[in-house]
Structure formats: structure tokens, C-alpha cells
mmCIF file of C-alpha atoms in Angstrom:
data_model
loop_
_atom_site.group_PDB
_atom_site.id
_atom_site.type_symbol
_atom_site.label_atom_id
_atom_site.label_comp_id
_atom_site.label_asym_id
_atom_site.label_seq_id
_atom_site.Cartn_x
_atom_site.Cartn_y
_atom_site.Cartn_z
ATOM 1 C CA MET A 1 216.207 67.764 183.822
ATOM 2 C CA ALA A 2 212.934 67.060 185.645
ATOM 3 C CA LEU A 3 211.148 66.826 182.292
ATOM 4 C CA PRO A 4 212.724 63.522 181.081
ATOM 5 C CA VAL A 5 211.662 61.824 184.329
ATOM 6 C CA LEU A 6 208.074 63.000 183.780
ATOM 7 C CA LEU A 7 207.807 61.933 180.140
ATOM 8 C CA PRO A 8 206.094 58.580 180.893
ATOM 9 C CA TYR A 9 203.361 60.424 182.821
ATOM 10 C CA ILE A 10 202.969 63.093 180.156
ATOM 11 C CA GLN A 11 202.869 60.406 177.480
ATOM 12 C CA THR A 12 200.047 58.604 179.307
ATOM 13 C CA GLU A 13 197.987 61.690 180.191
ATOM 14 C CA PHE A 14 197.985 63.191 176.717
ATOM 15 C CA GLY A 15 198.104 59.894 174.776
ATOM 16 C CA LEU A 16 201.390 60.642 172.996
ATOM 17 C CA SER A 17 203.854 58.342 171.250
ATOM 18 C CA LEU A 18 207.560 58.269 172.102
ATOM 19 C CA SER A 19 208.226 60.245 168.908
ATOM 20 C CA ILE A 20 205.866 63.012 169.998
ATOM 21 C CA VAL A 21 207.180 63.252 173.555
ATOM 22 C CA GLY A 22 210.617 63.366 171.962
ATOM 23 C CA LEU A 23 209.374 66.350 169.959
ATOM 24 C CA LEU A 24 208.310 67.962 173.237
ATOM 25 C CA VAL A 25 211.872 67.744 174.544
ATOM 26 C CA THR A 26 213.182 68.910 171.163
ATOM 27 C CA LEU A 27 211.052 72.057 171.489
ATOM 28 C CA LEU A 28 212.543 72.715 174.923
ATOM 29 C CA TRP A 29 216.075 72.385 173.562
ATOM 30 C CA LEU A 30 215.215 74.281 170.393
ATOM 31 C CA GLY A 31 213.907 77.214 172.392
ATOM 32 C CA GLY A 32 217.044 77.077 174.504
ATOM 33 C CA ALA A 33 219.132 77.158 171.334
ATOM 34 C CA ILE A 34 217.354 79.964 169.493
ATOM 35 C CA GLY A 35 217.766 82.417 172.330
ATOM 36 C CA GLN A 36 221.487 81.852 172.876
ATOM 37 C CA LEU A 37 222.560 84.413 170.275
ATOM 38 C CA PRO A 38 220.171 87.151 171.506
ATOM 39 C CA GLY A 39 221.250 86.251 175.034
ATOM 40 C CA GLY A 40 224.891 86.690 174.069
ATOM 41 C CA ILE A 41 224.200 90.060 172.420
ATOM 42 C CA LEU A 42 222.354 91.244 175.540
ATOM 43 C CA ALA A 43 225.246 90.027 177.709
ATOM 44 C CA ASP A 44 227.602 92.225 175.639
ATOM 45 C CA TRP A 45 225.295 95.239 175.979
ATOM 46 C CA TYR A 46 224.011 95.021 179.540
ATOM 47 C CA SER A 47 225.084 93.616 182.888
ATOM 48 C CA GLU A 48 224.983 89.879 183.304
ATOM 49 C CA GLY A 49 223.052 90.147 186.572
ATOM 50 C CA LEU A 50 220.130 91.831 184.824
ATOM 51 C CA ILE A 51 220.022 89.241 182.033
ATOM 52 C CA MET A 52 220.199 86.262 184.397
ATOM 53 C CA THR A 53 217.461 87.690 186.620
ATOM 54 C CA LEU A 54 215.256 88.298 183.579
ATOM 55 C CA SER A 55 215.837 84.722 182.436
ATOM 56 C CA LEU A 56 214.766 83.215 185.754
ATOM 57 C CA GLY A 57 211.667 85.419 185.897
ATOM 58 C CA LEU A 58 210.565 84.308 182.440
ATOM 59 C CA VAL A 59 211.209 80.656 183.315
ATOM 60 C CA VAL A 60 208.910 80.982 186.328
ATOM 61 C CA ILE A 61 206.128 82.334 184.105
ATOM 62 C CA ALA A 62 206.654 79.618 181.477
ATOM 63 C CA LEU A 63 206.686 76.780 184.026
ATOM 64 C CA THR A 64 203.453 78.072 185.494
ATOM 65 C CA PHE A 65 201.815 77.694 182.077
ATOM 66 C CA VAL A 66 203.349 74.216 181.665
ATOM 67 C CA VAL A 67 201.866 72.840 184.886
ATOM 68 C CA LEU A 68 198.484 74.431 184.129
ATOM 69 C CA ALA A 69 198.342 73.295 180.475
ATOM 70 C CA PRO A 70 194.841 71.897 179.736
ATOM 71 C CA ASN A 71 195.851 70.135 176.509
ATOM 72 C CA ALA A 72 198.857 68.979 174.511
ATOM 73 C CA ALA A 73 198.922 72.047 172.232
ATOM 74 C CA THR A 74 199.165 74.433 175.189
ATOM 75 C CA LEU A 75 201.795 72.218 176.789
ATOM 76 C CA PHE A 76 203.987 72.279 173.684
ATOM 77 C CA ILE A 77 203.777 76.079 173.358
ATOM 78 C CA ALA A 78 204.558 76.583 177.046
ATOM 79 C CA VAL A 79 207.570 74.242 176.839
ATOM 80 C CA LEU A 80 208.920 76.180 173.837
ATOM 81 C CA ILE A 81 208.620 79.435 175.811
ATOM 82 C CA TRP A 82 210.324 77.706 178.745
ATOM 83 C CA GLY A 83 213.266 76.881 176.491
ATOM 84 C CA LEU A 84 213.462 80.432 175.142
ATOM 85 C CA ALA A 85 213.499 81.794 178.696
ATOM 86 C CA THR A 86 216.328 79.523 179.826
ATOM 87 C CA SER A 87 218.444 80.483 176.815
ATOM 88 C CA LEU A 88 219.190 83.945 178.191
ATOM 89 C CA TYR A 89 221.039 82.581 181.210
ATOM 90 C CA PRO A 90 224.064 80.493 180.074
ATOM 91 C CA ILE A 91 225.994 83.074 178.040
ATOM 92 C CA ALA A 92 225.697 85.771 180.708
ATOM 93 C CA ARG A 93 226.964 83.285 183.283
ATOM 94 C CA ILE A 94 230.011 82.400 181.185
ATOM 95 C CA THR A 95 230.933 85.979 180.241
ATOM 96 C CA ILE A 96 230.849 87.261 183.806
ATOM 97 C CA LEU A 97 232.987 84.324 184.956
ATOM 98 C CA SER A 98 235.493 84.982 182.163
ATOM 99 C CA LYS A 99 235.890 88.561 183.369
ATOM 100 C CA THR A 100 236.027 87.662 187.048
ATOM 101 C CA TYR A 101 238.443 84.722 186.638
ATOM 102 C CA PRO A 102 240.305 85.373 183.370
ATOM 103 C CA GLU A 103 243.228 83.092 184.230
ATOM 104 C CA ARG A 104 241.168 80.194 185.602
ATOM 105 C CA LEU A 105 237.984 80.188 183.555
ATOM 106 C CA GLY A 106 237.901 76.406 183.207
ATOM 107 C CA SER A 107 238.118 75.877 186.959
ATOM 108 C CA ALA A 108 235.556 78.601 187.719
ATOM 109 C CA LEU A 109 233.094 77.367 185.119
ATOM 110 C CA GLY A 110 233.578 73.767 186.210
ATOM 111 C CA LEU A 111 232.750 74.648 189.818
ATOM 112 C CA THR A 112 229.739 76.716 188.760
ATOM 113 C CA MET A 113 228.394 73.942 186.567
ATOM 114 C CA ALA A 114 228.958 71.473 189.397
ATOM 115 C CA THR A 115 226.599 73.433 191.652
ATOM 116 C CA GLY A 116 223.951 73.001 188.966
ATOM 117 C CA ASP A 117 224.517 69.263 189.041
ATOM 118 C CA VAL A 118 224.000 69.246 192.785
ATOM 119 C CA GLY A 119 220.485 70.507 192.096
ATOM 120 C CA GLN A 120 219.995 68.113 189.211
ATOM 121 C CA THR A 121 221.015 65.248 191.479
ATOM 122 C CA PHE A 122 217.955 65.786 193.631
ATOM 123 C CA VAL A 123 215.441 67.375 191.273
ATOM 124 C CA PRO A 124 214.826 64.304 189.036
ATOM 125 C CA ALA A 125 214.347 62.034 192.062
ATOM 126 C CA ILE A 126 212.025 64.530 193.750
ATOM 127 C CA ALA A 127 210.121 65.094 190.515
ATOM 128 C CA GLY A 128 209.659 61.352 189.978
ATOM 129 C CA THR A 129 208.546 60.808 193.570
ATOM 130 C CA LEU A 130 206.034 63.675 193.505
ATOM 131 C CA ALA A 131 204.672 62.474 190.172
ATOM 132 C CA ALA A 132 204.222 58.949 191.561
ATOM 133 C CA LEU A 133 202.589 60.136 194.787
ATOM 134 C CA LEU A 134 200.567 63.063 193.415
ATOM 135 C CA VAL A 135 200.508 64.255 189.786
ATOM 136 C CA TRP A 136 203.275 64.919 187.251
ATOM 137 C CA GLN A 137 202.609 68.660 187.487
ATOM 138 C CA ALA A 138 203.871 68.586 191.065
ATOM 139 C CA GLY A 139 207.193 67.286 189.769
ATOM 140 C CA LEU A 140 207.729 70.593 187.955
ATOM 141 C CA GLY A 141 205.714 72.942 190.122
ATOM 142 C CA PHE A 142 207.863 72.501 193.219
ATOM 143 C CA VAL A 143 210.842 74.229 191.527
ATOM 144 C CA ILE A 144 208.921 77.457 190.822
ATOM 145 C CA PRO A 145 209.370 78.998 194.309
ATOM 146 C CA LEU A 146 213.017 77.904 194.298
ATOM 147 C CA LEU A 147 213.579 79.760 191.013
ATOM 148 C CA ILE A 148 211.982 82.868 192.484
ATOM 149 C CA VAL A 149 214.395 82.746 195.430
ATOM 150 C CA GLY A 150 217.315 82.250 193.030
ATOM 151 C CA GLY A 151 216.234 85.203 190.898
ATOM 152 C CA VAL A 152 216.039 87.482 193.921
ATOM 153 C CA GLY A 153 219.500 86.348 195.021
ATOM 154 C CA ILE A 154 221.043 87.079 191.626
ATOM 155 C CA TRP A 155 219.345 90.489 191.501
ATOM 156 C CA PHE A 156 221.055 91.542 194.718
ATOM 157 C CA ILE A 157 224.420 89.791 194.301
ATOM 158 C CA VAL A 158 225.419 90.126 190.623
ATOM 159 C CA PRO A 159 226.132 93.692 189.317
ATOM 160 C CA ARG A 160 223.419 95.178 187.086
ATOM 161 C CA GLN A 161 224.874 98.433 185.755
ATOM 162 C CA SER A 162 224.614 99.032 182.008
ATOM 163 C CA ARG A 163 227.702 98.189 179.995
ATOM 164 C CA ALA A 164 226.735 100.133 176.894
ATOM 165 C CA ASP A 165 229.192 102.946 177.612
ATOM 166 C CA ASN A 166 232.103 100.529 177.898
ATOM 167 C CA SER A 167 231.314 98.496 174.794
ATOM 168 C CA THR A 168 233.100 99.238 171.543
ATOM 169 C CA GLU A 169 230.699 97.108 169.532
ATOM 170 C CA THR A 170 227.093 97.714 168.529
ATOM 171 C CA LEU A 171 224.614 95.525 166.735
ATOM 172 C CA SER A 172 225.536 96.308 163.129
ATOM 173 C CA LEU A 173 226.684 94.751 159.866
ATOM 174 C CA ASN A 174 230.294 95.409 160.885
ATOM 175 C CA THR A 175 229.760 93.524 164.145
ATOM 176 C CA ALA A 176 228.255 90.627 162.218
ATOM 177 C CA ARG A 177 231.277 90.535 159.902
ATOM 178 C CA TYR A 178 233.557 90.694 162.934
ATOM 179 C CA VAL A 179 231.873 87.656 164.484
ATOM 180 C CA VAL A 180 231.738 85.733 161.187
ATOM 181 C CA ASP A 181 235.458 86.339 160.600
ATOM 182 C CA GLU A 182 236.180 84.800 163.991
ATOM 183 C CA LEU A 183 233.877 81.852 163.297
ATOM 184 C CA ARG A 184 235.559 81.140 159.956
ATOM 185 C CA ARG A 185 238.895 80.362 161.572
ATOM 186 C CA PRO A 186 239.690 76.627 161.132
ATOM 187 C CA THR A 187 239.802 75.985 164.866
ATOM 188 C CA MET A 188 236.368 77.552 165.428
ATOM 189 C CA MET A 189 234.820 75.668 162.505
ATOM 190 C CA PHE A 190 236.259 72.442 163.870
ATOM 191 C CA VAL A 191 235.067 72.955 167.424
ATOM 192 C CA SER A 192 231.633 74.118 166.218
ATOM 193 C CA PHE A 193 231.149 70.827 164.375
ATOM 194 C CA ILE A 194 232.292 68.942 167.476
ATOM 195 C CA LEU A 195 229.708 70.843 169.521
ATOM 196 C CA ILE A 196 226.954 70.019 167.020
ATOM 197 C CA LEU A 197 227.658 66.303 167.378
ATOM 198 C CA PHE A 198 227.914 66.523 171.141
ATOM 199 C CA PHE A 199 224.712 68.534 171.544
ATOM 200 C CA PHE A 200 222.901 65.949 169.415
ATOM 201 C CA PHE A 201 224.283 63.141 171.569
ATOM 202 C CA TRP A 202 223.661 64.932 174.875
ATOM 203 C CA GLN A 203 220.060 65.882 174.140
ATOM 204 C CA ALA A 204 219.138 62.453 172.778
ATOM 205 C CA PHE A 205 220.688 60.623 175.727
ATOM 206 C CA THR A 206 219.335 62.758 178.575
ATOM 207 C CA SER A 207 215.840 63.081 177.080
ATOM 208 C CA PHE A 208 215.131 59.354 177.095
ATOM 209 C CA PHE A 209 217.439 57.783 179.688
ATOM 210 C CA PRO A 210 214.795 57.674 182.468
ATOM 211 C CA THR A 211 212.142 56.421 180.001
ATOM 212 C CA TYR A 212 214.607 53.798 178.748
ATOM 213 C CA LEU A 213 215.174 52.555 182.280
ATOM 214 C CA VAL A 214 211.420 52.205 182.786
ATOM 215 C CA ILE A 215 210.580 50.559 179.446
ATOM 216 C CA GLU A 216 213.643 48.432 178.716
ATOM 217 C CA LYS A 217 215.085 47.720 182.170
ATOM 218 C CA GLY A 218 211.823 47.458 184.128
ATOM 219 C CA PHE A 219 212.634 50.042 186.817
ATOM 220 C CA SER A 220 209.960 52.154 188.465
ATOM 221 C CA ALA A 221 209.732 55.820 187.537
ATOM 222 C CA THR A 222 210.978 56.699 191.020
ATOM 223 C CA MET A 223 214.049 54.476 190.690
ATOM 224 C CA ALA A 224 214.690 55.839 187.180
ATOM 225 C CA GLY A 225 214.610 59.338 188.658
ATOM 226 C CA ILE A 226 217.082 58.325 191.366
ATOM 227 C CA LEU A 227 219.459 56.842 188.788
ATOM 228 C CA PHE A 228 219.139 60.008 186.716
ATOM 229 C CA GLY A 229 220.056 61.925 189.852
ATOM 230 C CA VAL A 230 223.109 59.688 190.359
ATOM 231 C CA PHE A 231 224.167 60.611 186.832
ATOM 232 C CA PHE A 232 224.208 64.302 187.747
ATOM 233 C CA ALA A 233 225.677 63.705 191.205
ATOM 234 C CA ALA A 234 228.748 62.294 189.499
ATOM 235 C CA GLY A 235 228.799 65.382 187.284
ATOM 236 C CA ALA A 236 229.198 67.557 190.359
ATOM 237 C CA ILE A 237 232.558 65.834 190.878
ATOM 238 C CA VAL A 238 233.589 65.513 187.243
ATOM 239 C CA LYS A 239 233.008 69.118 186.162
ATOM 240 C CA PRO A 240 235.464 70.855 188.525
ATOM 241 C CA ILE A 241 238.098 68.240 187.673
ATOM 242 C CA ALA A 242 237.476 68.722 183.938
ATOM 243 C CA GLY A 243 237.689 72.490 184.337
ATOM 244 C CA MET A 244 241.014 72.250 186.164
ATOM 245 C CA ALA A 245 242.269 69.817 183.526
ATOM 246 C CA TYR A 246 241.389 72.339 180.818
ATOM 247 C CA ASP A 247 243.378 75.042 182.610
ATOM 248 C CA ARG A 248 246.383 72.727 182.949
ATOM 249 C CA ILE A 249 246.523 70.571 179.794
ATOM 250 C CA GLY A 250 244.263 72.364 177.326
ATOM 251 C CA MET A 251 241.091 71.492 175.477
ATOM 252 C CA ARG A 252 242.222 68.512 173.382
ATOM 253 C CA TRP A 253 243.253 66.016 176.056
ATOM 254 C CA ALA A 254 240.828 67.273 178.686
ATOM 255 C CA LEU A 255 237.876 66.664 176.346
ATOM 256 C CA ILE A 256 239.105 63.261 175.162
ATOM 257 C CA SER A 257 239.565 62.176 178.783
ATOM 258 C CA VAL A 258 235.947 62.878 179.776
ATOM 259 C CA LEU A 259 234.498 61.159 176.685
ATOM 260 C CA LEU A 260 236.268 57.787 176.822
ATOM 261 C CA GLY A 261 234.174 56.476 179.729
ATOM 262 C CA PRO A 262 230.819 57.229 178.094
ATOM 263 C CA VAL A 263 231.760 55.247 174.968
ATOM 264 C CA GLY A 264 232.290 52.104 177.023
ATOM 265 C CA GLY A 265 229.237 52.799 179.180
ATOM 266 C CA LEU A 266 226.897 53.238 176.219
ATOM 267 C CA LEU A 267 228.113 50.017 174.592
ATOM 268 C CA LEU A 268 227.483 48.109 177.839
ATOM 269 C CA LEU A 269 224.125 49.719 178.628
ATOM 270 C CA PRO A 270 221.997 47.444 176.371
ATOM 271 C CA ILE A 271 223.442 44.233 177.812
ATOM 272 C CA VAL A 272 223.558 44.879 181.577
ATOM 273 C CA GLU A 273 220.452 44.195 183.667
ATOM 274 C CA SER A 274 221.209 44.323 187.391
ATOM 275 C CA LEU A 275 220.801 47.502 189.387
ATOM 276 C CA GLU A 276 224.448 47.383 190.450
ATOM 277 C CA MET A 277 225.705 47.208 186.868
ATOM 278 C CA ILE A 278 223.295 49.931 185.732
ATOM 279 C CA VAL A 279 224.731 52.186 188.452
ATOM 280 C CA ILE A 280 228.303 51.450 187.306
ATOM 281 C CA VAL A 281 227.419 52.107 183.662
ATOM 282 C CA THR A 282 225.591 55.312 184.609
ATOM 283 C CA LEU A 283 228.679 56.561 186.466
ATOM 284 C CA ALA A 284 230.875 55.736 183.464
ATOM 285 C CA ILE A 285 228.584 57.673 181.125
ATOM 286 C CA SER A 286 228.404 60.597 183.559
ATOM 287 C CA THR A 287 232.015 61.646 182.897
ATOM 288 C CA MET A 288 230.701 63.262 179.716
ATOM 289 C CA LEU A 289 229.290 65.995 181.949
ATOM 290 C CA GLY A 290 232.788 67.438 182.123
ATOM 291 C CA ASN A 291 232.413 68.408 178.465
ATOM 292 C CA GLY A 292 230.793 71.762 179.187
ATOM 293 C CA ALA A 293 233.547 73.061 181.455
ATOM 294 C CA VAL A 294 236.058 72.271 178.704
ATOM 295 C CA THR A 295 234.301 73.294 175.483
ATOM 296 C CA GLN A 296 232.500 76.368 176.799
ATOM 297 C CA SER A 297 235.676 77.724 178.385
ATOM 298 C CA PHE A 298 237.580 77.082 175.154
ATOM 299 C CA VAL A 299 235.013 78.791 172.902
ATOM 300 C CA ALA A 300 234.655 81.781 175.218
ATOM 301 C CA GLU A 301 238.419 82.358 175.249
ATOM 302 C CA GLN A 302 238.608 82.308 171.452
ATOM 303 C CA PHE A 303 236.594 85.539 171.080
ATOM 304 C CA PRO A 304 237.739 89.095 171.856
ATOM 305 C CA SER A 305 236.080 90.488 174.980
ATOM 306 C CA ASP A 306 233.951 93.048 173.110
ATOM 307 C CA ILE A 307 232.108 90.325 171.172
ATOM 308 C CA GLN A 308 232.570 87.444 173.581
ATOM 309 C CA GLY A 309 228.891 87.056 174.428
ATOM 310 C CA THR A 310 227.764 87.483 170.821
ATOM 311 C CA GLY A 311 230.339 85.036 169.487
ATOM 312 C CA LEU A 312 229.682 82.421 172.132
ATOM 313 C CA GLY A 313 225.942 82.842 171.605
ATOM 314 C CA ALA A 314 226.326 82.350 167.846
ATOM 315 C CA VAL A 315 228.290 79.114 168.309
ATOM 316 C CA ARG A 316 225.901 77.723 170.899
ATOM 317 C CA THR A 317 222.806 78.683 168.911
ATOM 318 C CA ALA A 318 224.007 77.031 165.705
ATOM 319 C CA SER A 319 225.211 73.921 167.527
ATOM 320 C CA ALA A 320 222.189 73.542 169.771
ATOM 321 C CA ILE A 321 219.616 74.068 167.003
ATOM 322 C CA VAL A 322 221.020 71.136 165.061
ATOM 323 C CA GLY A 323 221.518 69.164 168.266
ATOM 324 C CA ALA A 324 217.893 69.761 169.249
ATOM 325 C CA THR A 325 216.837 67.241 166.597
ATOM 326 C CA GLY A 326 218.339 64.515 168.786
ATOM 327 C CA PRO A 327 215.323 63.829 171.044
ATOM 328 C CA VAL A 328 212.737 63.569 168.269
ATOM 329 C CA LEU A 329 214.984 61.395 166.065
ATOM 330 C CA PHE A 330 215.873 59.176 169.010
ATOM 331 C CA GLY A 331 212.172 58.960 169.856
ATOM 332 C CA ILE A 332 211.432 57.716 166.336
ATOM 333 C CA VAL A 333 214.147 55.076 166.689
ATOM 334 C CA ALA A 334 212.705 53.990 170.064
ATOM 335 C CA ASP A 335 209.157 53.860 168.661
ATOM 336 C CA HIS A 336 210.368 51.330 166.084
ATOM 337 C CA GLY A 337 211.792 49.079 168.797
ATOM 338 C CA PHE A 338 215.462 50.032 168.473
ATOM 339 C CA PHE A 339 216.033 51.604 171.890
ATOM 340 C CA ASN A 340 219.224 49.609 172.527
ATOM 341 C CA GLU A 341 220.560 50.149 169.021
ATOM 342 C CA GLY A 342 219.999 53.873 169.483
ATOM 343 C CA TYR A 343 222.405 53.956 172.412
ATOM 344 C CA VAL A 344 225.022 52.058 170.424
ATOM 345 C CA ALA A 345 224.640 54.693 167.692
ATOM 346 C CA LEU A 346 225.210 57.424 170.306
ATOM 347 C CA ALA A 347 228.440 55.672 171.314
ATOM 348 C CA VAL A 348 229.565 55.827 167.685
ATOM 349 C CA ILE A 349 228.864 59.573 167.638
ATOM 350 C CA LEU A 350 231.093 60.013 170.682
ATOM 351 C CA VAL A 351 233.879 58.075 168.979
ATOM 352 C CA ILE A 352 233.643 60.521 166.056
ATOM 353 C CA VAL A 353 233.807 63.452 168.500
ATOM 354 C CA ILE A 354 236.937 61.981 170.109
ATOM 355 C CA LEU A 355 238.641 61.511 166.730
ATOM 356 C CA LEU A 356 237.763 65.052 165.634
ATOM 357 C CA THR A 357 239.037 66.459 168.913
ATOM 358 C CA TYR A 358 242.338 64.647 168.447
ATOM 359 C CA ARG A 359 242.684 66.064 164.911
ATOM 360 C CA MET A 360 241.576 69.599 165.802
ATOM 361 C CA PRO A 361 243.985 72.358 164.685
ATOM 362 C CA HIS A 362 245.907 74.086 167.442
ATOM 363 C CA PRO A 363 244.146 77.344 168.355
ATOM 364 C CA ARG A 364 245.993 80.577 168.867
ATOM 365 C CA GLY A 365 247.391 80.995 172.323
ATOM 366 C CA SER A 366 246.399 77.486 173.395
ATOM 367 C CA GLN A 367 247.952 74.122 174.015
#
């Protein structure tokens, strides 16, 4: 989430339009989407610790190329590789949590995601400050040594033994049919479409929120980074609560609860101007961060354990690939002077998600 804060600097240095910098973020999300299915397959075959360590190592290499990019073409390629590298991590994280905390996956995943938001609270503000004081590359480069430390920690803490001997599934046509049969269930088709809409909304909103604050609200890049950090700070509180709500009341009402606030916040965003009101609106929108603890727990629990990673990876890949069009399309809208209208349109998308969630068929073994 440091990248959205740095977009104004990248736009200026390389002479890019909002549409093109939106494409840059789309490539990051697209790379992160494409690799979800391979990441899920690897999580079913090998230990999660190995896959997560590999992911962090590849991210370090990709970020090094990003900060050293001499031109826009190199930057775009490096960002795509960055996205591909990050895509190996999420599925392995979810599958190991589902096996460690099978009865409280929502709570465990919510707490884990909240720790990520603690980092994202500070990273955008630090990135914006470093970019303002030094160069935008410093806003990304400072996380490289931190990722190395994290990779070493995962290597020693998370088990790495091969799981091939314990797996009843192999990569074959039968496995593919197995996964497709699960995906064709009405509940899975419904929730997959919900995820497509939410990924589109999420990627469009987060990619341009700091830039929007700079261009439309007149804030400095540093202040925009701080407000972006406030957004994620609230997520550190919302996600554990959303995860516990999922465990107690199920997916339907837990998801609707975390999406009502963002609808109101997005409708108010174009008309509020003061810093105090922007903070309030940002906090209202931030409740959407509880979405992941709810939807990812739900999807993971819908697949049998032997294809859990593959199935979850398939759903996330399909949803995120379509959702990755959000930044570039939103960038086009912003380039034509409809920044505010774009956020109203995102509110409408959330209303559709809420209605679909309410009408979603009851899944097996769920509330």
C-alpha cells in the first residue's frame, strides 16, 4: 500500500497520465491475481512455510528492480513481477491457519490480517514522508530489509516439510474436475461474483485515494499518506471483530455489517472538505477492511482439505483478475474530471454487493 501514496511522484517523474499510473497499479494487482492459483496448488503440495518464504524472497528481488528502474517500461515490468511474487503468500497463509485453528478460522484470520494493517498504518505515512524529503524510491526501498527479516523469521518458525506424501490429490484432469464441481455449486458461484465486485471496488478505491486527497482535497502528499495510514489503522481493529462475527453469526450478516459504513462514507466523500470530516469519512469507509476475514474464511471452509489451497486459489485468481481492471478504469474516469462521480459509482457497487450477500443461498454446514 506504499505504491498509491507514491503515484503522484511517479506520475511526475515519468510524465504519466492518471490512466497510465492506474495501469501501473492494475499490473500490480493483476500479477497478484494470476499467481493465486499456482500459489494455492503449491500450498496443497508443499509446506506453507516454504511457499511464504519463497514469496517474500521474490518480492525483495522485484522491489529492488522497481526502485532502480531507469524508465517507465522497466518500472512496469518490475511492478508486474512484484505482483506475481506477492501472490504466492496469501493462500499459504490461509490454509495453514485453517489447519491450525479449524474451529475459529475467522477469528484467527482476522487477527492475522490485523497485524498486516498495523504495518500498513505506518508504511504509507513513512513512504510519503521519505518521498517528500528524499526521493520516491526511498518510500519503497526502506521496506526491503524489513521483508528480509520477515522472510528469515517465517523460515525458522513455520514448518517446511513436504506434504506430498499426505496429499490425496495431484495436479491432473481429475483434480481440475474436482475443483470445478465445487465451484459450480450455487453458493460458490454467488460468492465468487460477490468477490469480483468487491475486488474491483477495493482496488479502485485504494489505488487512488491518496492521489484523490492531493488533487481534489488539496492535502499534501504527506498528509494523504497519514490519512491512508489511518484507514488501515482502523482495519487493525475491524478485522478481528469481523472475524469473530463470522465465527458467531456466519458470513451473510457479518459481511453486510462491515459494508454499510463504506456506502455512507463514499457518498459523503465528495462533499466534505475539512480535515476532521475527511477523517470521519475515512474511518467509516475503513470498516470494509473486515471483508477479507469474512469472505476468505468462508471460501476456504467450502473446499475439502485436500484441494483447499487449489480451490481458494482458483476463486481468488478469477475474482482478482477481473477486479484488477478497477485501477485503470477508475484512472480513466479521473482523467476525464469525474473523480467524485467515480467514488459515488463505487458506493453503488457496494450496495449491489450487500444485496447479493443478503440473497446468497445458504451454504452447506453454515448459517
